CSV table of C-alpha atoms in Angstrom, one decimal:
chain,number,residue,atom,x,y,z
T,1,UNK,CA,-7.1,-126.2,-157.9
T,2,UNK,CA,-8.2,-123.7,-155.2
T,3,UNK,CA,-9.2,-120.2,-156.2
T,4,UNK,CA,-6.9,-117.5,-154.8
T,5,UNK,CA,-9.4,-116.1,-152.3
T,6,UNK,CA,-10.2,-119.5,-150.8
T,7,UNK,CA,-6.5,-120.3,-150.7
T,8,UNK,CA,-5.9,-117.1,-148.9
T,9,UNK,CA,-8.6,-117.9,-146.4
T,10,UNK,CA,-7.0,-121.3,-145.8
T,11,UNK,CA,-3.6,-119.7,-145.2
T,12,UNK,CA,-4.5,-116.6,-143.3
T,13,UNK,CA,-8.1,-116.7,-142.2
T,14,UNK,CA,-10.6,-114.0,-142.9
T,15,UNK,CA,-9.2,-111.1,-145.1
T,16,UNK,CA,-8.4,-108.0,-143.1
T,17,UNK,CA,-10.7,-105.0,-143.8
T,18,UNK,CA,-10.7,-101.4,-142.7
T,19,UNK,CA,-13.5,-99.0,-143.6
T,20,UNK,CA,-15.9,-100.2,-146.3
T,21,UNK,CA,-14.9,-103.4,-148.0
T,22,UNK,CA,-14.0,-103.5,-151.6
T,23,UNK,CA,-16.4,-106.0,-153.3
T,24,UNK,CA,-14.5,-108.6,-155.3
T,25,UNK,CA,-16.5,-108.1,-158.4
T,26,UNK,CA,-15.8,-104.4,-158.4
T,27,UNK,CA,-12.0,-104.4,-157.8
T,28,UNK,CA,-10.1,-101.6,-159.5
T,29,UNK,CA,-6.8,-101.4,-161.3
T,30,UNK,CA,-3.4,-100.3,-159.9
T,31,UNK,CA,-2.3,-97.4,-162.1
T,32,UNK,CA,1.1,-96.8,-163.5
T,33,UNK,CA,3.5,-94.7,-161.4
T,34,UNK,CA,3.3,-91.7,-163.7
T,35,UNK,CA,-0.3,-90.7,-163.0
T,36,UNK,CA,-0.8,-87.4,-161.0
T,37,UNK,CA,-0.2,-87.9,-157.3
T,38,UNK,CA,-2.0,-86.6,-154.2
T,39,UNK,CA,1.1,-87.4,-152.1
T,40,UNK,CA,4.1,-89.6,-151.5
T,41,UNK,CA,4.2,-91.8,-148.4
T,42,UNK,CA,7.5,-92.4,-146.7
T,43,UNK,CA,8.7,-93.9,-143.4
T,44,UNK,CA,11.4,-92.7,-140.9
T,45,UNK,CA,14.3,-95.1,-140.0
T,46,UNK,CA,14.7,-95.2,-136.3
T,47,UNK,CA,15.9,-98.7,-135.3
T,48,UNK,CA,19.4,-99.1,-134.1
T,49,UNK,CA,18.9,-102.9,-134.1
T,50,UNK,CA,18.2,-102.8,-137.8
T,51,UNK,CA,20.7,-100.1,-139.0
T,52,UNK,CA,23.4,-99.9,-136.3
T,53,UNK,CA,26.1,-97.4,-137.0
T,54,UNK,CA,24.5,-96.8,-140.5
T,55,UNK,CA,21.4,-95.2,-139.0
T,56,UNK,CA,22.5,-91.5,-139.0
T,57,UNK,CA,23.6,-91.6,-142.6
T,58,UNK,CA,20.4,-93.4,-143.7
T,59,UNK,CA,18.3,-90.9,-141.8
T,60,UNK,CA,20.1,-88.1,-143.7
T,61,UNK,CA,19.4,-89.8,-147.0
T,62,UNK,CA,15.7,-90.3,-146.2
T,63,UNK,CA,15.4,-86.7,-145.2
T,64,UNK,CA,17.0,-85.6,-148.4
T,65,UNK,CA,14.6,-87.7,-150.5
T,66,UNK,CA,11.6,-86.4,-148.5
T,67,UNK,CA,12.7,-82.8,-148.9
T,68,UNK,CA,13.3,-83.3,-152.6
T,69,UNK,CA,9.9,-85.0,-153.2
T,70,UNK,CA,8.2,-82.2,-151.2
T,71,UNK,CA,9.4,-79.7,-153.9
T,72,UNK,CA,6.9,-81.4,-156.3
T,73,UNK,CA,4.1,-82.9,-154.2
T,74,UNK,CA,3.0,-83.4,-150.6
T,75,UNK,CA,4.9,-85.9,-148.5
T,76,UNK,CA,3.5,-87.8,-145.5
T,77,UNK,CA,6.2,-89.5,-143.5
T,78,UNK,CA,5.3,-92.1,-140.8
T,79,UNK,CA,7.4,-92.6,-137.7
T,80,UNK,CA,7.7,-95.2,-135.0
T,81,UNK,CA,6.8,-92.9,-132.1
T,82,UNK,CA,6.7,-89.2,-131.1
T,83,UNK,CA,10.5,-89.2,-130.4
T,84,UNK,CA,11.2,-90.5,-133.9
T,85,UNK,CA,8.7,-88.1,-135.4
T,86,UNK,CA,10.4,-85.1,-133.7
T,87,UNK,CA,13.7,-86.3,-135.0
T,88,UNK,CA,12.3,-86.6,-138.5
T,89,UNK,CA,10.7,-83.1,-138.4
T,90,UNK,CA,14.1,-81.6,-137.4
T,91,UNK,CA,15.8,-83.1,-140.4
T,92,UNK,CA,13.0,-83.0,-143.0
T,93,UNK,CA,11.8,-79.5,-142.4
T,94,UNK,CA,8.3,-78.0,-142.4
T,95,UNK,CA,7.5,-79.0,-145.9
T,96,UNK,CA,7.2,-82.6,-144.9
T,97,UNK,CA,4.2,-83.8,-142.9
T,98,UNK,CA,5.4,-86.3,-140.2
T,99,UNK,CA,3.0,-88.5,-138.2
T,100,UNK,CA,3.4,-91.1,-135.5
T,101,UNK,CA,-0.2,-92.3,-135.8
T,102,UNK,CA,0.9,-95.1,-138.2
T,103,UNK,CA,4.0,-96.5,-136.4
T,104,UNK,CA,6.6,-98.3,-138.5
T,105,UNK,CA,9.5,-100.6,-138.0
T,106,UNK,CA,11.7,-99.6,-140.9
T,107,UNK,CA,11.8,-97.2,-143.9
T,108,UNK,CA,10.8,-99.4,-146.9
T,109,UNK,CA,7.4,-97.9,-147.5
T,110,UNK,CA,7.2,-99.3,-151.1
T,111,UNK,CA,6.8,-102.7,-149.5
T,112,UNK,CA,4.7,-102.1,-146.4
T,113,UNK,CA,2.3,-99.4,-147.6
T,114,UNK,CA,-1.1,-99.8,-149.1
T,115,UNK,CA,-1.2,-100.2,-152.9
T,116,UNK,CA,-3.8,-97.7,-154.4
T,117,UNK,CA,-6.2,-98.7,-157.1
T,118,UNK,CA,-8.5,-96.8,-159.4
T,119,UNK,CA,-12.1,-98.2,-159.1
T,120,UNK,CA,-14.4,-98.7,-162.0
T,121,UNK,CA,-16.4,-95.8,-160.7
T,122,UNK,CA,-13.3,-93.5,-160.9
T,123,UNK,CA,-12.5,-93.3,-157.2
T,124,UNK,CA,-9.8,-95.0,-155.2
T,125,UNK,CA,-9.5,-98.0,-152.9
T,126,UNK,CA,-6.5,-99.8,-151.4
T,127,UNK,CA,-5.1,-103.3,-151.2
T,128,UNK,CA,-2.6,-104.6,-148.7
T,129,UNK,CA,-0.1,-107.2,-149.8
T,130,UNK,CA,0.2,-108.9,-146.3
T,131,UNK,CA,3.8,-107.7,-145.7
T,132,UNK,CA,5.7,-110.4,-143.7
T,133,UNK,CA,9.2,-108.9,-143.5
T,134,UNK,CA,10.4,-110.3,-146.8
T,135,UNK,CA,9.7,-113.9,-145.7
T,136,UNK,CA,10.2,-113.2,-142.0
T,137,UNK,CA,13.7,-112.1,-142.4
T,138,UNK,CA,13.2,-108.9,-140.2
T,139,UNK,CA,10.9,-107.7,-137.4
T,140,UNK,CA,7.8,-106.4,-139.0
T,141,UNK,CA,4.9,-106.3,-136.5
T,142,UNK,CA,4.3,-102.6,-137.0
T,143,UNK,CA,5.1,-102.6,-140.7
T,144,UNK,CA,2.6,-105.4,-141.2
T,145,UNK,CA,-0.2,-103.0,-140.1
T,146,UNK,CA,0.9,-100.0,-142.2
T,147,UNK,CA,-1.2,-100.7,-145.3
T,148,UNK,CA,-4.4,-100.8,-143.4
T,149,UNK,CA,-3.4,-97.8,-141.3
T,150,UNK,CA,-2.7,-95.7,-144.4
T,151,UNK,CA,-6.0,-96.7,-146.0
T,152,UNK,CA,-7.8,-95.8,-142.8
T,153,UNK,CA,-6.1,-92.5,-142.4
T,154,UNK,CA,-7.1,-91.4,-145.9
T,155,UNK,CA,-10.6,-92.9,-145.7
T,156,UNK,CA,-10.3,-95.5,-148.4
T,157,UNK,CA,-11.9,-99.0,-148.7
T,158,UNK,CA,-9.3,-101.6,-148.0
T,159,UNK,CA,-8.9,-105.3,-148.5
T,160,UNK,CA,-6.0,-107.8,-148.2
T,161,UNK,CA,-4.7,-109.5,-151.3
T,162,UNK,CA,-4.8,-113.3,-151.6
T,163,UNK,CA,-1.0,-113.6,-151.6
T,164,UNK,CA,2.0,-112.3,-149.6
T,165,UNK,CA,4.4,-110.0,-151.2
T,166,UNK,CA,5.6,-106.4,-151.6
T,167,UNK,CA,4.9,-103.7,-154.2
T,168,UNK,CA,8.6,-103.5,-155.0
T,169,UNK,CA,8.3,-107.0,-156.3
T,170,UNK,CA,5.6,-106.1,-158.9
T,171,UNK,CA,5.8,-103.6,-161.7
T,172,UNK,CA,2.6,-102.5,-163.5
T,173,UNK,CA,2.0,-100.6,-166.7
T,174,UNK,CA,-1.5,-99.6,-165.6
T,175,UNK,CA,-2.9,-101.1,-168.8
T,176,UNK,CA,-3.3,-104.7,-167.9
T,177,UNK,CA,0.3,-106.0,-167.6
T,178,UNK,CA,2.4,-106.7,-164.6
T,179,UNK,CA,5.9,-108.2,-164.2
T,180,UNK,CA,7.7,-109.7,-161.3
T,181,UNK,CA,10.5,-112.1,-160.3
T,182,UNK,CA,9.5,-115.6,-159.4
T,183,UNK,CA,12.2,-115.7,-156.8
T,184,UNK,CA,10.4,-113.2,-154.7
T,185,UNK,CA,6.7,-114.2,-155.0
T,186,UNK,CA,6.8,-117.9,-155.8
T,187,UNK,CA,8.7,-118.6,-152.6
T,188,UNK,CA,7.8,-120.7,-149.6
T,189,UNK,CA,8.8,-117.9,-147.3
T,190,UNK,CA,5.9,-115.8,-148.5
T,191,UNK,CA,3.4,-118.1,-150.3
T,192,UNK,CA,4.0,-121.6,-149.0
T,193,UNK,CA,1.8,-124.2,-150.8
T,194,UNK,CA,0.9,-121.9,-153.7
T,195,UNK,CA,1.9,-122.7,-157.3
T,196,UNK,CA,3.1,-120.1,-159.7
T,197,UNK,CA,-0.3,-120.2,-161.4
T,198,UNK,CA,-2.0,-119.6,-158.1
T,199,UNK,CA,0.3,-116.7,-157.2
T,200,UNK,CA,-0.2,-115.2,-160.7
T,201,UNK,CA,-4.0,-115.3,-160.4
T,202,UNK,CA,-3.8,-113.6,-157.0
T,203,UNK,CA,-1.5,-110.9,-158.2
T,204,UNK,CA,-3.6,-110.2,-161.3
T,205,UNK,CA,-6.7,-110.1,-159.2
T,206,UNK,CA,-5.2,-107.6,-156.7
T,207,UNK,CA,-3.8,-105.4,-159.4
T,208,UNK,CA,-6.7,-105.6,-161.8
T,209,UNK,CA,-4.4,-106.8,-164.6
T,210,UNK,CA,-4.8,-109.5,-167.3
T,211,UNK,CA,-1.2,-110.6,-168.1
T,212,UNK,CA,1.8,-111.5,-165.9
T,213,UNK,CA,5.3,-111.5,-167.2
T,214,UNK,CA,7.6,-113.6,-165.0
T,215,UNK,CA,11.4,-113.3,-164.8
T,216,UNK,CA,13.3,-116.0,-162.8
T,217,UNK,CA,15.2,-113.8,-160.3
T,218,UNK,CA,17.5,-114.9,-157.5
T,219,UNK,CA,16.4,-116.4,-154.2
T,220,UNK,CA,18.3,-115.9,-151.0
T,221,UNK,CA,21.0,-113.5,-152.0
T,222,UNK,CA,19.3,-110.3,-150.6
T,223,UNK,CA,16.5,-109.7,-148.2
T,224,UNK,CA,13.9,-109.2,-150.9
T,225,UNK,CA,14.8,-112.3,-152.9
T,226,UNK,CA,15.4,-109.9,-155.9
T,227,UNK,CA,12.8,-107.2,-156.4
T,228,UNK,CA,12.2,-106.3,-160.0
T,229,UNK,CA,12.1,-102.5,-159.4
T,230,UNK,CA,15.9,-102.4,-159.1
T,231,UNK,CA,16.5,-103.7,-162.6
T,232,UNK,CA,13.4,-103.5,-164.8
T,233,UNK,CA,10.7,-100.8,-164.9
T,234,UNK,CA,7.7,-99.9,-167.0
T,235,UNK,CA,8.0,-96.5,-168.7
T,236,UNK,CA,4.6,-96.6,-170.3
T,237,UNK,CA,2.4,-99.4,-171.7
T,238,UNK,CA,4.5,-101.3,-174.2
T,239,UNK,CA,7.8,-99.8,-173.1
T,240,UNK,CA,10.2,-101.1,-170.4
T,241,UNK,CA,13.6,-100.1,-169.1
T,242,UNK,CA,16.3,-102.5,-168.1
T,243,UNK,CA,19.6,-101.5,-166.4
T,244,UNK,CA,22.5,-103.4,-167.9
T,245,UNK,CA,25.7,-104.1,-166.0
T,246,UNK,CA,29.2,-103.3,-167.4
T,247,UNK,CA,30.3,-105.9,-169.8
T,248,UNK,CA,33.2,-107.0,-167.5
T,249,UNK,CA,30.8,-108.0,-164.8
T,250,UNK,CA,29.7,-111.7,-164.6
T,251,UNK,CA,28.4,-111.9,-161.0
T,252,UNK,CA,25.0,-113.3,-160.1
T,253,UNK,CA,23.3,-109.8,-160.3
T,254,UNK,CA,24.8,-109.1,-163.8
T,255,UNK,CA,23.6,-112.5,-165.0
T,256,UNK,CA,20.1,-111.7,-163.6
T,257,UNK,CA,19.9,-108.4,-165.4
T,258,UNK,CA,20.9,-110.0,-168.7
T,259,UNK,CA,18.3,-112.7,-168.2
T,260,UNK,CA,15.6,-110.1,-167.4
T,261,UNK,CA,16.6,-108.3,-170.6
T,262,UNK,CA,16.2,-111.5,-172.7
T,263,UNK,CA,12.8,-112.3,-171.2
T,264,UNK,CA,11.4,-108.8,-171.7
T,265,UNK,CA,12.7,-108.5,-175.3
T,266,UNK,CA,10.7,-111.6,-176.2
T,267,UNK,CA,7.6,-110.7,-174.2
T,268,UNK,CA,4.1,-109.5,-175.3
T,269,UNK,CA,1.9,-107.4,-173.0
T,270,UNK,CA,-1.8,-107.7,-172.3
T,271,UNK,CA,-2.7,-105.7,-175.4
T,272,UNK,CA,-0.6,-107.9,-177.7
T,273,UNK,CA,2.2,-105.4,-178.1
T,274,UNK,CA,5.8,-106.7,-178.3
T,275,UNK,CA,7.6,-104.8,-175.6
T,276,UNK,CA,10.1,-102.2,-176.6
T,277,UNK,CA,13.1,-102.3,-174.2
T,278,UNK,CA,15.2,-99.3,-173.4
T,279,UNK,CA,18.6,-100.2,-172.1
T,280,UNK,CA,20.2,-98.1,-169.4
T,281,UNK,CA,23.9,-98.6,-168.7
T,282,UNK,CA,24.8,-99.0,-165.1
T,283,UNK,CA,27.7,-97.2,-163.5
T,284,UNK,CA,31.2,-98.4,-164.1
T,285,UNK,CA,32.2,-97.4,-160.6
T,286,UNK,CA,30.6,-96.3,-157.4
T,287,UNK,CA,31.7,-94.6,-154.2
T,288,UNK,CA,30.5,-97.3,-151.8
T,289,UNK,CA,32.4,-100.5,-151.0
T,290,UNK,CA,29.4,-102.2,-149.3
T,291,UNK,CA,28.6,-105.6,-150.7
T,292,UNK,CA,24.9,-105.0,-150.7
T,293,UNK,CA,25.1,-101.6,-152.5
T,294,UNK,CA,22.3,-101.1,-155.0
T,295,UNK,CA,23.8,-99.3,-158.0
T,296,UNK,CA,20.5,-98.7,-159.7
T,297,UNK,CA,19.4,-95.7,-161.7
T,298,UNK,CA,16.1,-97.4,-162.3
T,299,UNK,CA,15.1,-97.5,-158.6
T,300,UNK,CA,13.7,-94.0,-159.3
T,301,UNK,CA,10.5,-92.4,-158.0
T,302,UNK,CA,8.2,-90.5,-160.3
T,303,UNK,CA,6.6,-87.4,-158.8
T,304,UNK,CA,4.5,-84.6,-160.2
T,305,UNK,CA,6.8,-83.0,-162.7
T,306,UNK,CA,10.0,-84.9,-161.9
T,307,UNK,CA,11.9,-88.1,-161.8
T,308,UNK,CA,13.9,-88.6,-158.5
T,309,UNK,CA,16.8,-91.0,-159.1
T,310,UNK,CA,20.3,-91.7,-157.8
T,311,UNK,CA,23.8,-90.7,-158.9
T,312,UNK,CA,27.0,-92.6,-158.0
T,313,UNK,CA,29.8,-90.2,-158.9
T,314,UNK,CA,30.5,-91.8,-162.3
T,315,UNK,CA,30.2,-88.6,-164.2
T,316,UNK,CA,29.7,-90.1,-167.6
T,317,UNK,CA,27.2,-92.8,-166.7
T,318,UNK,CA,25.3,-90.5,-164.3
T,319,UNK,CA,24.8,-88.1,-167.2
T,320,UNK,CA,23.9,-90.8,-169.7
T,321,UNK,CA,21.2,-92.1,-167.2
T,322,UNK,CA,19.9,-88.6,-166.7
T,323,UNK,CA,19.5,-88.0,-170.4
T,324,UNK,CA,17.8,-91.4,-170.9
T,325,UNK,CA,15.3,-90.8,-168.1
T,326,UNK,CA,14.6,-87.3,-169.4
T,327,UNK,CA,13.9,-88.7,-172.9
T,328,UNK,CA,11.7,-91.5,-171.4
T,329,UNK,CA,9.7,-89.1,-169.3
T,330,UNK,CA,9.5,-85.9,-171.3
T,331,UNK,CA,8.4,-82.8,-169.4
T,332,UNK,CA,9.7,-84.1,-166.1
T,333,UNK,CA,12.8,-82.7,-164.4
T,334,UNK,CA,15.4,-85.4,-163.6
T,335,UNK,CA,16.8,-84.9,-160.1
T,336,UNK,CA,19.8,-87.0,-159.2
T,337,UNK,CA,20.6,-87.5,-155.5
T,338,UNK,CA,23.6,-88.9,-153.6
T,339,UNK,CA,21.9,-91.4,-151.3
T,340,UNK,CA,24.8,-93.9,-151.0
T,341,UNK,CA,24.0,-94.6,-147.3
T,342,UNK,CA,20.5,-95.7,-148.2
T,343,UNK,CA,21.6,-97.8,-151.2
T,344,UNK,CA,24.3,-99.5,-149.2
T,345,UNK,CA,21.4,-100.8,-147.1
T,346,UNK,CA,20.0,-102.8,-150.0
T,347,UNK,CA,17.4,-100.5,-151.4
T,348,UNK,CA,16.9,-97.1,-153.0
T,349,UNK,CA,14.6,-94.2,-153.7
T,350,UNK,CA,11.7,-96.2,-155.2
T,351,UNK,CA,12.0,-98.7,-152.4
T,352,UNK,CA,11.5,-96.0,-149.8
T,353,UNK,CA,8.5,-94.2,-151.3
T,354,UNK,CA,4.9,-95.0,-152.3
T,355,UNK,CA,2.7,-92.8,-154.4
T,356,UNK,CA,-1.0,-92.1,-153.7
T,357,UNK,CA,-2.8,-91.0,-156.9
T,358,UNK,CA,-5.1,-88.1,-157.0
T,359,UNK,CA,-8.7,-89.0,-156.2
C-alpha cells in the first residue's frame, strides 16, 4: 500500500510550497476552533454566474457576518478584484479589512482557505487541502490558490496535504481526534484511487491527529457531499454536539443526523474517552422555502468571546439552541443572526469563515 505522500505525488505531482517548507517530521497539529484567534478570514461573493438573483441577499448576509465577527476580532475579507473589494467595503464598513490581493471565486472560505497548525516549536504553519470545487462541481481556479495565498500573505510555512478535501468536511478536537463523513472524502471526485485507510492516514498526517472517527454521510445530494460541520461539532476534547431533526422528519438528512448520533455515541477518542454527546434540537419551522436551505444551529463560528450562529424565526427552538450553546461555551456571548439568504445557498456561518490562531 502506498504511503500518503507518495500517493499524493502520483496523483498531483510535487506538493505546492510557498515560503519555507514545513518538514514532514515536524508537522504541527490543527487546534480546536476555540483557541484565541488573530483574525477570521472571509471571502466576498461577487459571481452572478454562481448566485444569480440571490447575489444581493447573500452579499448582505456575508456583510452582516463580517461586521458581527469584527466586534470580537479582526476580519480580513478577500475579494475577486478591486470592483468587488469596493463593493465589500461599502457594505462591511471600516472595521473589516478587505483585500483583492488574494482573488476568490466564491464565499466559502472554510473550504478554500489554509488550515493553520500549531508547530512543535509553538509557532504556526499552514496546510492546503487542495480544494477542487467539491469534486469539480463549480469553477474554482482562483479558490484553488487561496490557501497558498493566505499563507504567503501572513508569512507562514505552507505545504499541500496528501489528499483533496475541505476543512468543512473535517472536525478536530485539537487533542488528537478528528471526525468526517466518508461521503465527502472517500469519494472518487476528490480522492480517486485512494482507499479509506489511505485517506485516513493523509488526514491524520495533515491535522497532526491520531484517531479518525468516520460517519457514512450522503453522496451526491448537495455540493459538498455532506460536510460534517452542519450536523456534528466538537465542543471540547471528549464532547461533541449533534443537531437532531424533529421527530416527524424522515428525509435523507434526518436519517443522516440520526446515524451520526448513533456512531458518535458509541465512539472513543484518541485518549480513550467515550464521547459525551450533547443533542441540539433543530428548528420545527424555518422562514425559507428553498430546498437546499441549511437549518443548522451547529454551523456556528467561534470567535474571541462569542459564538456566532443562526436563528430561523422559531422562537422556542432558537432560544433552546442559544441556551445550549451558552452552556457549552461558558463565558462566550451567543449572537444569533438571520442569514437565511446565505443558508438557502447550501452553507452557513462556519462554512463562510476560517479562524487564524494567535501566533
